[in-house]
PDB file of C-alpha atoms in Angstrom:
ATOM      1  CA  UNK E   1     -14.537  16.751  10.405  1.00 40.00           C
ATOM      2  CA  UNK E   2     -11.452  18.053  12.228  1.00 43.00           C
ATOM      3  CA  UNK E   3      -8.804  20.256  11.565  1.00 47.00           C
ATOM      4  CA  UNK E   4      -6.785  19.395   9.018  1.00 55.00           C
ATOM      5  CA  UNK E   5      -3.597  17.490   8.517  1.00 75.00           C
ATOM      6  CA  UNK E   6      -0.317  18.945   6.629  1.00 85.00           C
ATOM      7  CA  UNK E   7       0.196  16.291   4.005  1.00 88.00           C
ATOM      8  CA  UNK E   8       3.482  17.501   1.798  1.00 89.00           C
ATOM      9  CA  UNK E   9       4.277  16.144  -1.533  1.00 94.00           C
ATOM     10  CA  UNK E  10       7.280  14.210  -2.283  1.00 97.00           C
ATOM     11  CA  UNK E  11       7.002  14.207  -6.248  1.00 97.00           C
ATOM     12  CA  UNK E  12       4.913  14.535  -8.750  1.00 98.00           C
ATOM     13  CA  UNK E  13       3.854  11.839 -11.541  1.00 98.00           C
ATOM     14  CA  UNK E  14       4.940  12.427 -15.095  1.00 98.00           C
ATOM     15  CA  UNK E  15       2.919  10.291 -17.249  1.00 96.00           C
ATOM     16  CA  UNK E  16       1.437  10.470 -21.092  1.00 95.00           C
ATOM     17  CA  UNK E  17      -2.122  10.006 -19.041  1.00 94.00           C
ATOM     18  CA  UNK E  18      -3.456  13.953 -19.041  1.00 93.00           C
ATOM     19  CA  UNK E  19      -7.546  13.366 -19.511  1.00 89.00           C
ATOM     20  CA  UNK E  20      -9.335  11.376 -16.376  1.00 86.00           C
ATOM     21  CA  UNK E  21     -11.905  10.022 -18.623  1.00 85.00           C
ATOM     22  CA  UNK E  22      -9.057   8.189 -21.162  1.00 84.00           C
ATOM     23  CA  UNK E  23      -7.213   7.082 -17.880  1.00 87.00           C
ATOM     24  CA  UNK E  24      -7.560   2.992 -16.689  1.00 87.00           C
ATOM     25  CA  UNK E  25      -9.204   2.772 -13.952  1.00 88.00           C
ATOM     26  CA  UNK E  26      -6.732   0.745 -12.431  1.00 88.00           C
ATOM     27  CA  UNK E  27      -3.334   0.389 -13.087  1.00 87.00           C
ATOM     28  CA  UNK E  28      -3.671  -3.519 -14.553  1.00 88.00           C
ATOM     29  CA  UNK E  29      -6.122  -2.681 -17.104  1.00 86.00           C
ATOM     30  CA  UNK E  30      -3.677  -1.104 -19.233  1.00 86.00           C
ATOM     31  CA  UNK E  31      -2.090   1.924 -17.292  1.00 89.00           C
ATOM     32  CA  UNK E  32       0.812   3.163 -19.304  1.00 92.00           C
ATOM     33  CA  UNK E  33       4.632   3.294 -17.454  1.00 95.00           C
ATOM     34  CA  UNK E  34       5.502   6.581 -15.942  1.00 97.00           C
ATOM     35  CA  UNK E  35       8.230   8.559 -14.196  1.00 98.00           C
ATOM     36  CA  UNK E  36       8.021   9.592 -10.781  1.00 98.00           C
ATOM     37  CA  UNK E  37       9.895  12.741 -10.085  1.00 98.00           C
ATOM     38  CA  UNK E  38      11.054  12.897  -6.111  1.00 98.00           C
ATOM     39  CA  UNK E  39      12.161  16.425  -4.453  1.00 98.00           C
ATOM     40  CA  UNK E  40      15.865  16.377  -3.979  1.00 98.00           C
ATOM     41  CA  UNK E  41      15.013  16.775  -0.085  1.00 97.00           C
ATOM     42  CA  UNK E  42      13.777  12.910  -0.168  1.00 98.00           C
ATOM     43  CA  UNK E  43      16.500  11.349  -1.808  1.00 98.00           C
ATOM     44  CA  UNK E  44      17.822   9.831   0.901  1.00 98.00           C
ATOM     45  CA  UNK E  45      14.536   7.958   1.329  1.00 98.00           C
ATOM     46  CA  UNK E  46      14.016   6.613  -2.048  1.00 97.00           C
ATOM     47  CA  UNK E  47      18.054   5.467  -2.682  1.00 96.00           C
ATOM     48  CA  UNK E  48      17.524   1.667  -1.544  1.00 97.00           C
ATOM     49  CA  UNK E  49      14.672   1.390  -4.135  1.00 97.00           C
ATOM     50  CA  UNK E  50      15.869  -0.699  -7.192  1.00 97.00           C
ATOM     51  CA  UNK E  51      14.251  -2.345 -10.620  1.00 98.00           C
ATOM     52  CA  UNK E  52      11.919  -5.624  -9.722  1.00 97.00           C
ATOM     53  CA  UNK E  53      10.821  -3.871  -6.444  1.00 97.00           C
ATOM     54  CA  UNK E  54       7.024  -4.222  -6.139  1.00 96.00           C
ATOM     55  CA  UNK E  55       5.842  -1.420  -4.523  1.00 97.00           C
ATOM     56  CA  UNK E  56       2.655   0.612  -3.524  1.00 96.00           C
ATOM     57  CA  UNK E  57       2.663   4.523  -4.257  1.00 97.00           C
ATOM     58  CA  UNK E  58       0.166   6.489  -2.714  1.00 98.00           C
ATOM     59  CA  UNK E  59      -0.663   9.643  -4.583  1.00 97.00           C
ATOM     60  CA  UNK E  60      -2.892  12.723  -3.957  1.00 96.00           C
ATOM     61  CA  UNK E  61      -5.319  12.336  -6.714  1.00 94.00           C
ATOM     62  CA  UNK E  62      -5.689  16.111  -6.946  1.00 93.00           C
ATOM     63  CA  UNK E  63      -8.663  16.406  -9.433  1.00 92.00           C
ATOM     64  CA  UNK E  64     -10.825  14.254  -7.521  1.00 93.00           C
ATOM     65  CA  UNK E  65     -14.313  15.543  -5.553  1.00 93.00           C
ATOM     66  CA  UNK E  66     -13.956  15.586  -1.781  1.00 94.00           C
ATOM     67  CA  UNK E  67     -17.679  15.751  -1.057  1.00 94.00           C
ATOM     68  CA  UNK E  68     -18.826  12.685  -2.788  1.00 96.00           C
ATOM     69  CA  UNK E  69     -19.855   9.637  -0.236  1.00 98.00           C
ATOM     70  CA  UNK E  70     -21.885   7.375  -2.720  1.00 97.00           C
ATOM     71  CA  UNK E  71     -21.430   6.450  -5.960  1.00 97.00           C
ATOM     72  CA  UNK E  72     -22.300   4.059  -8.584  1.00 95.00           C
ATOM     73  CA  UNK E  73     -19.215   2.011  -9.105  1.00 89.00           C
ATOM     74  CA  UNK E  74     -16.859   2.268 -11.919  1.00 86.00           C
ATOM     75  CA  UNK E  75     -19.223   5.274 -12.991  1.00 87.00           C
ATOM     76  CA  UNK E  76     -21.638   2.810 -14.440  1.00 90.00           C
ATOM     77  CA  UNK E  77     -24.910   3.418 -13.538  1.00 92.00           C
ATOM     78  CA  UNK E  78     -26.595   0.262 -14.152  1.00 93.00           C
ATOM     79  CA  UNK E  79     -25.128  -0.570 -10.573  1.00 92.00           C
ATOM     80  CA  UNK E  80     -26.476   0.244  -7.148  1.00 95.00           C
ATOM     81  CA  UNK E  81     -25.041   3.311  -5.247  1.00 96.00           C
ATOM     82  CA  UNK E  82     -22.132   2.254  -3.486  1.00 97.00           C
ATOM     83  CA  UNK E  83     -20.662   4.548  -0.162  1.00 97.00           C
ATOM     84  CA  UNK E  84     -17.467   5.214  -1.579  1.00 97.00           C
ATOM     85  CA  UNK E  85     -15.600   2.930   1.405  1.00 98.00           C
ATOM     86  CA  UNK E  86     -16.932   0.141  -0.104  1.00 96.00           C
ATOM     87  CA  UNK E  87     -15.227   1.397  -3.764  1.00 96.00           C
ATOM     88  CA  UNK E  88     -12.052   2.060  -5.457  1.00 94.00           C
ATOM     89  CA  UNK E  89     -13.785   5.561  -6.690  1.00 95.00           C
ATOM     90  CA  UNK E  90     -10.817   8.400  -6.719  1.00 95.00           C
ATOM     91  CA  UNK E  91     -14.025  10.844  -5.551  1.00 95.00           C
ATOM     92  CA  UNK E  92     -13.524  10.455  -1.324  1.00 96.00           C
ATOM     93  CA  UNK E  93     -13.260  12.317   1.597  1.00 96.00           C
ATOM     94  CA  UNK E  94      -9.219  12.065   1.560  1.00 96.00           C
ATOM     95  CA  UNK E  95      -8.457  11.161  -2.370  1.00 96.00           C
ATOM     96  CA  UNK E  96      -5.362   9.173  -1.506  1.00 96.00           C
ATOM     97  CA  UNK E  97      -4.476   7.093  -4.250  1.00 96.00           C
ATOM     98  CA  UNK E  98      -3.068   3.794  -4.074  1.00 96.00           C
ATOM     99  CA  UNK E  99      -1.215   2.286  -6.681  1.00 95.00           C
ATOM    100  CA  UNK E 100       0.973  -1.437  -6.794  1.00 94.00           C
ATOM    101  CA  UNK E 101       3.439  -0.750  -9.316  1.00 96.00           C
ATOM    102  CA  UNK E 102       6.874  -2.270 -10.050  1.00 97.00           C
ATOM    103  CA  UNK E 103      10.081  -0.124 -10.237  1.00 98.00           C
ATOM    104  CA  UNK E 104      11.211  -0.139 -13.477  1.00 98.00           C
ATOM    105  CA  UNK E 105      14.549   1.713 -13.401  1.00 98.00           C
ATOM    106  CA  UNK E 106      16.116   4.468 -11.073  1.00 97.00           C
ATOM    107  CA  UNK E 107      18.067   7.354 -12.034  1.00 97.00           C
ATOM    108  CA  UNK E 108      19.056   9.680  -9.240  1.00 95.00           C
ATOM    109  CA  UNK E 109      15.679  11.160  -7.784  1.00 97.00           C
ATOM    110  CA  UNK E 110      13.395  10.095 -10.733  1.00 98.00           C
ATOM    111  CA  UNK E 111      11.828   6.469 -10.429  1.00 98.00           C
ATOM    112  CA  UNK E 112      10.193   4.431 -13.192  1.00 98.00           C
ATOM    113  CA  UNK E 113       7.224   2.505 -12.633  1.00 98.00           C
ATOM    114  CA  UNK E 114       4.853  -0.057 -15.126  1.00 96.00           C
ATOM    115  CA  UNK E 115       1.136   0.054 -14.866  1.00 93.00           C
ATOM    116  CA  UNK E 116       0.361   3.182 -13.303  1.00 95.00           C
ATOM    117  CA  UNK E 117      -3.458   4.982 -13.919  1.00 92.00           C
ATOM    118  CA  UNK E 118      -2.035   8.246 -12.011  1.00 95.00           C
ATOM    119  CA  UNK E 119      -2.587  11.378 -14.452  1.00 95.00           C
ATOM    120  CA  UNK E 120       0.314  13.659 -15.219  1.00 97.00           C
ATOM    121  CA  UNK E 121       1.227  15.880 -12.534  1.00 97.00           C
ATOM    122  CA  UNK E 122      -0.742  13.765  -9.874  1.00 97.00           C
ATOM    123  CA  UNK E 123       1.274  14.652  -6.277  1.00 96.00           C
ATOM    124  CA  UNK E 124       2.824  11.389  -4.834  1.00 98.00           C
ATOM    125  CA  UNK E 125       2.714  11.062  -1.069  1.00 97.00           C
ATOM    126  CA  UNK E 126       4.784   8.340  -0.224  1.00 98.00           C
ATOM    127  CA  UNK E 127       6.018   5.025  -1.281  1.00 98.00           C
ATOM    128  CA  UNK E 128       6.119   1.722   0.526  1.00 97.00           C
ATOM    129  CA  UNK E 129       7.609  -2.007  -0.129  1.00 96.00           C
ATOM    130  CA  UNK E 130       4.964  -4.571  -0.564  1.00 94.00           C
ATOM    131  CA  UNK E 131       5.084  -7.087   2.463  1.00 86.00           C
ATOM    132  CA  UNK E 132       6.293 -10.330   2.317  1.00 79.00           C
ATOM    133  CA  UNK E 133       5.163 -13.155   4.804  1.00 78.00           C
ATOM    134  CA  UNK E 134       5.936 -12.787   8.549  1.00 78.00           C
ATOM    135  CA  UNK E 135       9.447 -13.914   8.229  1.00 79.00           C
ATOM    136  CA  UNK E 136      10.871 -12.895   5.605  1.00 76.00           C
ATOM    137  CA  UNK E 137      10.314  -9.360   6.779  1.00 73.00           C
TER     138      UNK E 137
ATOM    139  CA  UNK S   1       8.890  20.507   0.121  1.00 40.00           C
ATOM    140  CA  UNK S   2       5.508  21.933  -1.558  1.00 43.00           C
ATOM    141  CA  UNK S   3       2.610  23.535   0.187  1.00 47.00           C
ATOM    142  CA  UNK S   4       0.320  21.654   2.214  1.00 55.00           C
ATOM    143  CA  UNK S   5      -2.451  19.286   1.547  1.00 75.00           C
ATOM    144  CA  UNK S   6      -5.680  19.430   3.536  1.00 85.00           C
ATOM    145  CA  UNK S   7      -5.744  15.731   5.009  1.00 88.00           C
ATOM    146  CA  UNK S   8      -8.966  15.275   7.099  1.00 89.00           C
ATOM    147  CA  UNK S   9      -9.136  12.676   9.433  1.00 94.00           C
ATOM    148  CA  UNK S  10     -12.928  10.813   8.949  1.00 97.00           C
ATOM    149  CA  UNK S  11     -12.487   9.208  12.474  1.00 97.00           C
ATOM    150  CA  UNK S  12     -10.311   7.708  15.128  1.00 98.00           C
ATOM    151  CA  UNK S  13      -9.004   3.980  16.117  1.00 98.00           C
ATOM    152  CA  UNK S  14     -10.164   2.814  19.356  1.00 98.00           C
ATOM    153  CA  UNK S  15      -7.575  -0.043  20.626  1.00 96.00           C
ATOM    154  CA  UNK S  16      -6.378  -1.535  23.701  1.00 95.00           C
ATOM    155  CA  UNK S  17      -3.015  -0.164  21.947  1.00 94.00           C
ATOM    156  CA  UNK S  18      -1.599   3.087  23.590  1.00 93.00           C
ATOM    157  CA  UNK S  19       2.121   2.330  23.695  1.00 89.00           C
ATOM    158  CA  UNK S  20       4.030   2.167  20.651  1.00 86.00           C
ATOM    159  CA  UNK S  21       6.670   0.233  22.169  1.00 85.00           C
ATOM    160  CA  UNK S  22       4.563  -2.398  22.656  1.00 84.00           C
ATOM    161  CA  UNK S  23       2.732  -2.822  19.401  1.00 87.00           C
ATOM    162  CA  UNK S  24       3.269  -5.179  16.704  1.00 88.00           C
ATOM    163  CA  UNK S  25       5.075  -3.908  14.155  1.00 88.00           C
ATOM    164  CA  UNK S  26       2.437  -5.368  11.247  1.00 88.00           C
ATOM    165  CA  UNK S  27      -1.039  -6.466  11.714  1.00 87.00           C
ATOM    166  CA  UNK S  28      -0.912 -10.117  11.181  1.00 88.00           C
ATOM    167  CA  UNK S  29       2.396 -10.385  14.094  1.00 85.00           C
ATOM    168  CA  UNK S  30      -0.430 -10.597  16.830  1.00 86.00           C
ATOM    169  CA  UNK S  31      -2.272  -6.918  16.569  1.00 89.00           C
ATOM    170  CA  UNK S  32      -5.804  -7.106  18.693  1.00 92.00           C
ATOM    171  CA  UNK S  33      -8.801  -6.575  16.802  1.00 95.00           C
ATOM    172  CA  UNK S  34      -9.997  -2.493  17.254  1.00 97.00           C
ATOM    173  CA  UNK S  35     -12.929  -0.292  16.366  1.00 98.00           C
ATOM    174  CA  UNK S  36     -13.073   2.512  13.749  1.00 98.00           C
ATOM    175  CA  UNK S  37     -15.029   5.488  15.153  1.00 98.00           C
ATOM    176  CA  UNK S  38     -16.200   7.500  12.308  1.00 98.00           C
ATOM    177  CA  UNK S  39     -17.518  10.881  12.243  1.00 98.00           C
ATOM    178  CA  UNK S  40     -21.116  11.156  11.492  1.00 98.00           C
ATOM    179  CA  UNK S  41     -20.282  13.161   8.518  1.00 97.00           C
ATOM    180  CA  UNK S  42     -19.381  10.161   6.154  1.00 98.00           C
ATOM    181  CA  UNK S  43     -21.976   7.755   7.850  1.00 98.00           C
ATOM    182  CA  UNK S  44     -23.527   7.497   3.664  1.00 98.00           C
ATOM    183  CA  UNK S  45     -19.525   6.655   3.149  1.00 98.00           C
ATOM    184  CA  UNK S  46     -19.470   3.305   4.774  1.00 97.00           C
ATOM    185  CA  UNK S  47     -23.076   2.469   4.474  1.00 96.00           C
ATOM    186  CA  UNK S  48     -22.256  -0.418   2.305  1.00 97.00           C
ATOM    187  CA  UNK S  49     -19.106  -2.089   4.548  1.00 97.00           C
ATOM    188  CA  UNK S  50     -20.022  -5.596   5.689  1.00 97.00           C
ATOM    189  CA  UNK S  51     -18.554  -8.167   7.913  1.00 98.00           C
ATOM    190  CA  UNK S  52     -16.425 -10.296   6.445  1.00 97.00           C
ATOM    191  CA  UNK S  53     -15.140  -7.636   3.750  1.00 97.00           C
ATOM    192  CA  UNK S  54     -11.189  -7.231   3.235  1.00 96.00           C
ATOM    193  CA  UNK S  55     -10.854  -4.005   3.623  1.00 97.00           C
ATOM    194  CA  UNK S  56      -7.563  -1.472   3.479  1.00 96.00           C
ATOM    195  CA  UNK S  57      -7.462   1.018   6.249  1.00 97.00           C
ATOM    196  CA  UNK S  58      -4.833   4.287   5.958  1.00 98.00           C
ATOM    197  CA  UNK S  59      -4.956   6.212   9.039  1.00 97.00           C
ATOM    198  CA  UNK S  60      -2.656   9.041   9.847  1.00 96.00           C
ATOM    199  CA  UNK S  61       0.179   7.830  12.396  1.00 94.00           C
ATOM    200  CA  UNK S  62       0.262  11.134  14.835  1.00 93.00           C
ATOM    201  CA  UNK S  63       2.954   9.351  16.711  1.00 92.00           C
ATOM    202  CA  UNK S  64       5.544   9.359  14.020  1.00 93.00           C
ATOM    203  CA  UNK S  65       8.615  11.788  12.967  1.00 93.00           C
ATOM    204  CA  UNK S  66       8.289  13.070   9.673  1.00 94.00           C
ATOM    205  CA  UNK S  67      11.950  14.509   9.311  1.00 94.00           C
ATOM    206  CA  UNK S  68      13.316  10.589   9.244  1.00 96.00           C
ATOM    207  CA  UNK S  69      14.382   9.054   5.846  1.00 98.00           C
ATOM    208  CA  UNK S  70      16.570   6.682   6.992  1.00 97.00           C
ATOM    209  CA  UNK S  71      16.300   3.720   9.435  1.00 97.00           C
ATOM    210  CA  UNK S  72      17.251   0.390  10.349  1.00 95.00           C
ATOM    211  CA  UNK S  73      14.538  -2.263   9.322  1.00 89.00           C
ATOM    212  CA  UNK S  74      12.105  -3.024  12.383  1.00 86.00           C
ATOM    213  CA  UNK S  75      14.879  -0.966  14.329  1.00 86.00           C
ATOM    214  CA  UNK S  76      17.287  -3.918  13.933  1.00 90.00           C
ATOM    215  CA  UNK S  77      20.552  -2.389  14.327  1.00 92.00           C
ATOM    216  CA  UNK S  78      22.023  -5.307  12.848  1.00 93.00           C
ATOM    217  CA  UNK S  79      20.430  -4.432   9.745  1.00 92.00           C
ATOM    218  CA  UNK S  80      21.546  -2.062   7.127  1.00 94.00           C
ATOM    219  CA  UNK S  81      20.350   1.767   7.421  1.00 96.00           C
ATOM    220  CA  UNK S  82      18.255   1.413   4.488  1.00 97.00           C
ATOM    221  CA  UNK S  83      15.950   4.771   2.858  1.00 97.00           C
ATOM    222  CA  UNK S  84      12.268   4.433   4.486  1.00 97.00           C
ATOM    223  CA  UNK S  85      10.603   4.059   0.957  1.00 98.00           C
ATOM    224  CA  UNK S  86      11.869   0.604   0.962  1.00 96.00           C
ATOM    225  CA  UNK S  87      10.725  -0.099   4.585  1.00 96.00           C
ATOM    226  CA  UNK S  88       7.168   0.372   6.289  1.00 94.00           C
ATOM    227  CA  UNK S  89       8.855   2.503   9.202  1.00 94.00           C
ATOM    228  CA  UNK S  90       6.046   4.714  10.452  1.00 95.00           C
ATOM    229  CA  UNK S  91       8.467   7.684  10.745  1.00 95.00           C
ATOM    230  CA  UNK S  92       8.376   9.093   6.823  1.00 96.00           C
ATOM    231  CA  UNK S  93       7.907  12.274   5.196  1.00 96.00           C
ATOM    232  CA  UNK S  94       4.336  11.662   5.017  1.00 96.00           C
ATOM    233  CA  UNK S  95       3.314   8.833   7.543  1.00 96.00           C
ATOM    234  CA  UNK S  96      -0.074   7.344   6.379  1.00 96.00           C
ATOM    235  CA  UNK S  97      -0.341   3.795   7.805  1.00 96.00           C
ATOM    236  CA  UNK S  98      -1.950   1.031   5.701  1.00 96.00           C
ATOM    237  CA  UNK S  99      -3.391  -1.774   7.046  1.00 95.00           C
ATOM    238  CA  UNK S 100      -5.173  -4.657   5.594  1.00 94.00           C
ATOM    239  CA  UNK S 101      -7.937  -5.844   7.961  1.00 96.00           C
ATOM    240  CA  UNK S 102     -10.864  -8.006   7.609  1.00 97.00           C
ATOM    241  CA  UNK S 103     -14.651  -5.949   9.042  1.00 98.00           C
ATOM    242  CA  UNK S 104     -15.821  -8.187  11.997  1.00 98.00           C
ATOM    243  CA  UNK S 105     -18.846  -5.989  12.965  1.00 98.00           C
ATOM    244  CA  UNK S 106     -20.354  -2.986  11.910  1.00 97.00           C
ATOM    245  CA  UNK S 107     -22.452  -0.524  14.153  1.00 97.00           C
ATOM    246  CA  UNK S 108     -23.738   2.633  12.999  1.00 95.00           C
ATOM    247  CA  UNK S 109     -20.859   4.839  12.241  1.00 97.00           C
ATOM    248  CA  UNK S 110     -18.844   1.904  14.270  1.00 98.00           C
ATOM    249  CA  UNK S 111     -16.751  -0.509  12.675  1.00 98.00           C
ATOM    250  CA  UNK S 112     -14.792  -3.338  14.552  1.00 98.00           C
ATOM    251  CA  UNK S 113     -11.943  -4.322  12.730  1.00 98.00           C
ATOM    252  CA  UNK S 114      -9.174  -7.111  13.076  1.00 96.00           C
ATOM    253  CA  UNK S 115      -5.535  -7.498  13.106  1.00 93.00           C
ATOM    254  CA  UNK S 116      -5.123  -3.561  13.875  1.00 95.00           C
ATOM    255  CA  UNK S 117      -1.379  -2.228  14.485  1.00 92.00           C
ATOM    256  CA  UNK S 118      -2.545   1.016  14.783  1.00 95.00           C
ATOM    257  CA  UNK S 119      -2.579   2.786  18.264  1.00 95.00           C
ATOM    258  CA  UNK S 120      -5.442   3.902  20.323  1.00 97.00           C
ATOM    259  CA  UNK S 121      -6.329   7.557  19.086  1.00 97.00           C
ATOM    260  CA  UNK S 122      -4.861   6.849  15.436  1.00 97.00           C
ATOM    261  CA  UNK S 123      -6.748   9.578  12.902  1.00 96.00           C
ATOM    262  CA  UNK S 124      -8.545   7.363  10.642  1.00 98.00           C
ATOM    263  CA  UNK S 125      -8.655   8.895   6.813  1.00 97.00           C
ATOM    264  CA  UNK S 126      -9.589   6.086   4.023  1.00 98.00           C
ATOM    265  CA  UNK S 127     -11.181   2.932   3.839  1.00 98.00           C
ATOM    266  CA  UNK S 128     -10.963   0.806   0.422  1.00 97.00           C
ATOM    267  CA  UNK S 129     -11.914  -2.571  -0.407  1.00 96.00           C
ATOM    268  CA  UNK S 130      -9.053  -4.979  -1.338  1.00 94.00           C
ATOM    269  CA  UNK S 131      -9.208  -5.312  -5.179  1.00 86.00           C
ATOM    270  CA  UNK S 132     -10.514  -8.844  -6.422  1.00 79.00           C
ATOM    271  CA  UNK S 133      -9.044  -9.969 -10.438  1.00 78.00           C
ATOM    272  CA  UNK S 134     -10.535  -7.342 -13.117  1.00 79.00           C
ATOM    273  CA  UNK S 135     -13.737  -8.983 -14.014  1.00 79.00           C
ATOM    274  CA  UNK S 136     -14.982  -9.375 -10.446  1.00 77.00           C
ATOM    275  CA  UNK S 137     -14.691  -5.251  -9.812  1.00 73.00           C
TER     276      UNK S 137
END
């Protein structure tokens, strides 16, 4: 490993979601709407988002376990032991988490989303369009 | 701005890519193929990557500017300054790059990947497998 990188949050999630183990595992198998709450220093970035956009938001997924490199996927252990670069498990070197969500409404620096599995405080990183074909770019 | 998250890079991109200037701006706009260079540290990690997998990489784009959070799309100046959350600009608050490649070969802690934007030296931090419909995860 080398020396380490000075991520910053821009928000934070505010969702219902508080317990991992009551969370979706992804964000289409029933993930509740939530709020994401930008810093006022990043407003600038977020004010072109609008309802309808599809987007991905990458989070920190803060209660996840750094030193895990295999796993059994989905946590059920009927399946082989997986390296976790071959899963969607939020236990990972760097637990960055990466959510496709659609923006729901916008009110100043706090964004609605649908269909997000992100617990309740979870730090968001960043934010980015999903792409469309080549030319429509 | 909060305090600082301990990103960790898990290995480098080798590419014929050194100049940003004359990189594609996406993978699939005519990006070479590349090789992931991972440390030996998360060889259990990636033990399970195969070729032919879909795979997302996020790397850690040491090239960027972090204080930008507004640009013109693709630096078109014709276009409208637009926030960067709504555009895949690699200068952001926090600029993790994601890339959707498919493995081509995989040696050791070695993986060749195609369809890389991402410049020669790029920190590598994640690799996740593109999610298939819910009953096929």
């Amino acid at each position: 490993m080398q020396d380490p990188l000075g991520l910053r949050p821009v928000g934070r999630v505010e969702s219902p979601l508080v317990d991992a183990a009551e969370a979706p595992l992804q964000g289409d198998e029933g993930a509740p709407d939530a709020w994401l709450a930008f810093d006022q220093s990043v407003a600038d970035a977020l004010r072109d988002l609008q309802p309808g956009d599809e987007v991905l938001v990458l989070t920190w997924l803060d209660r996840a376990s750094r030193d895990v490199l295999v796993v059994h996927p989905r946590g059920d252990l009927s399946r082989p032991a997986t390296g976790v670069f071959a899963t969607r498990s939020p236990d990972r070197p760097n637990p960055i988490g990466l959510h496709r969500v659609t923006v729901l409404a916008v009110d100043a620096t706090r964004v609605q989303v649908s269909d997000l599995e992100a617990l309740d405080g979870t730090p968001v990183l960043d934010v980015k369009p999903v792409l469309g074909p080549p030319d429509e770019r």
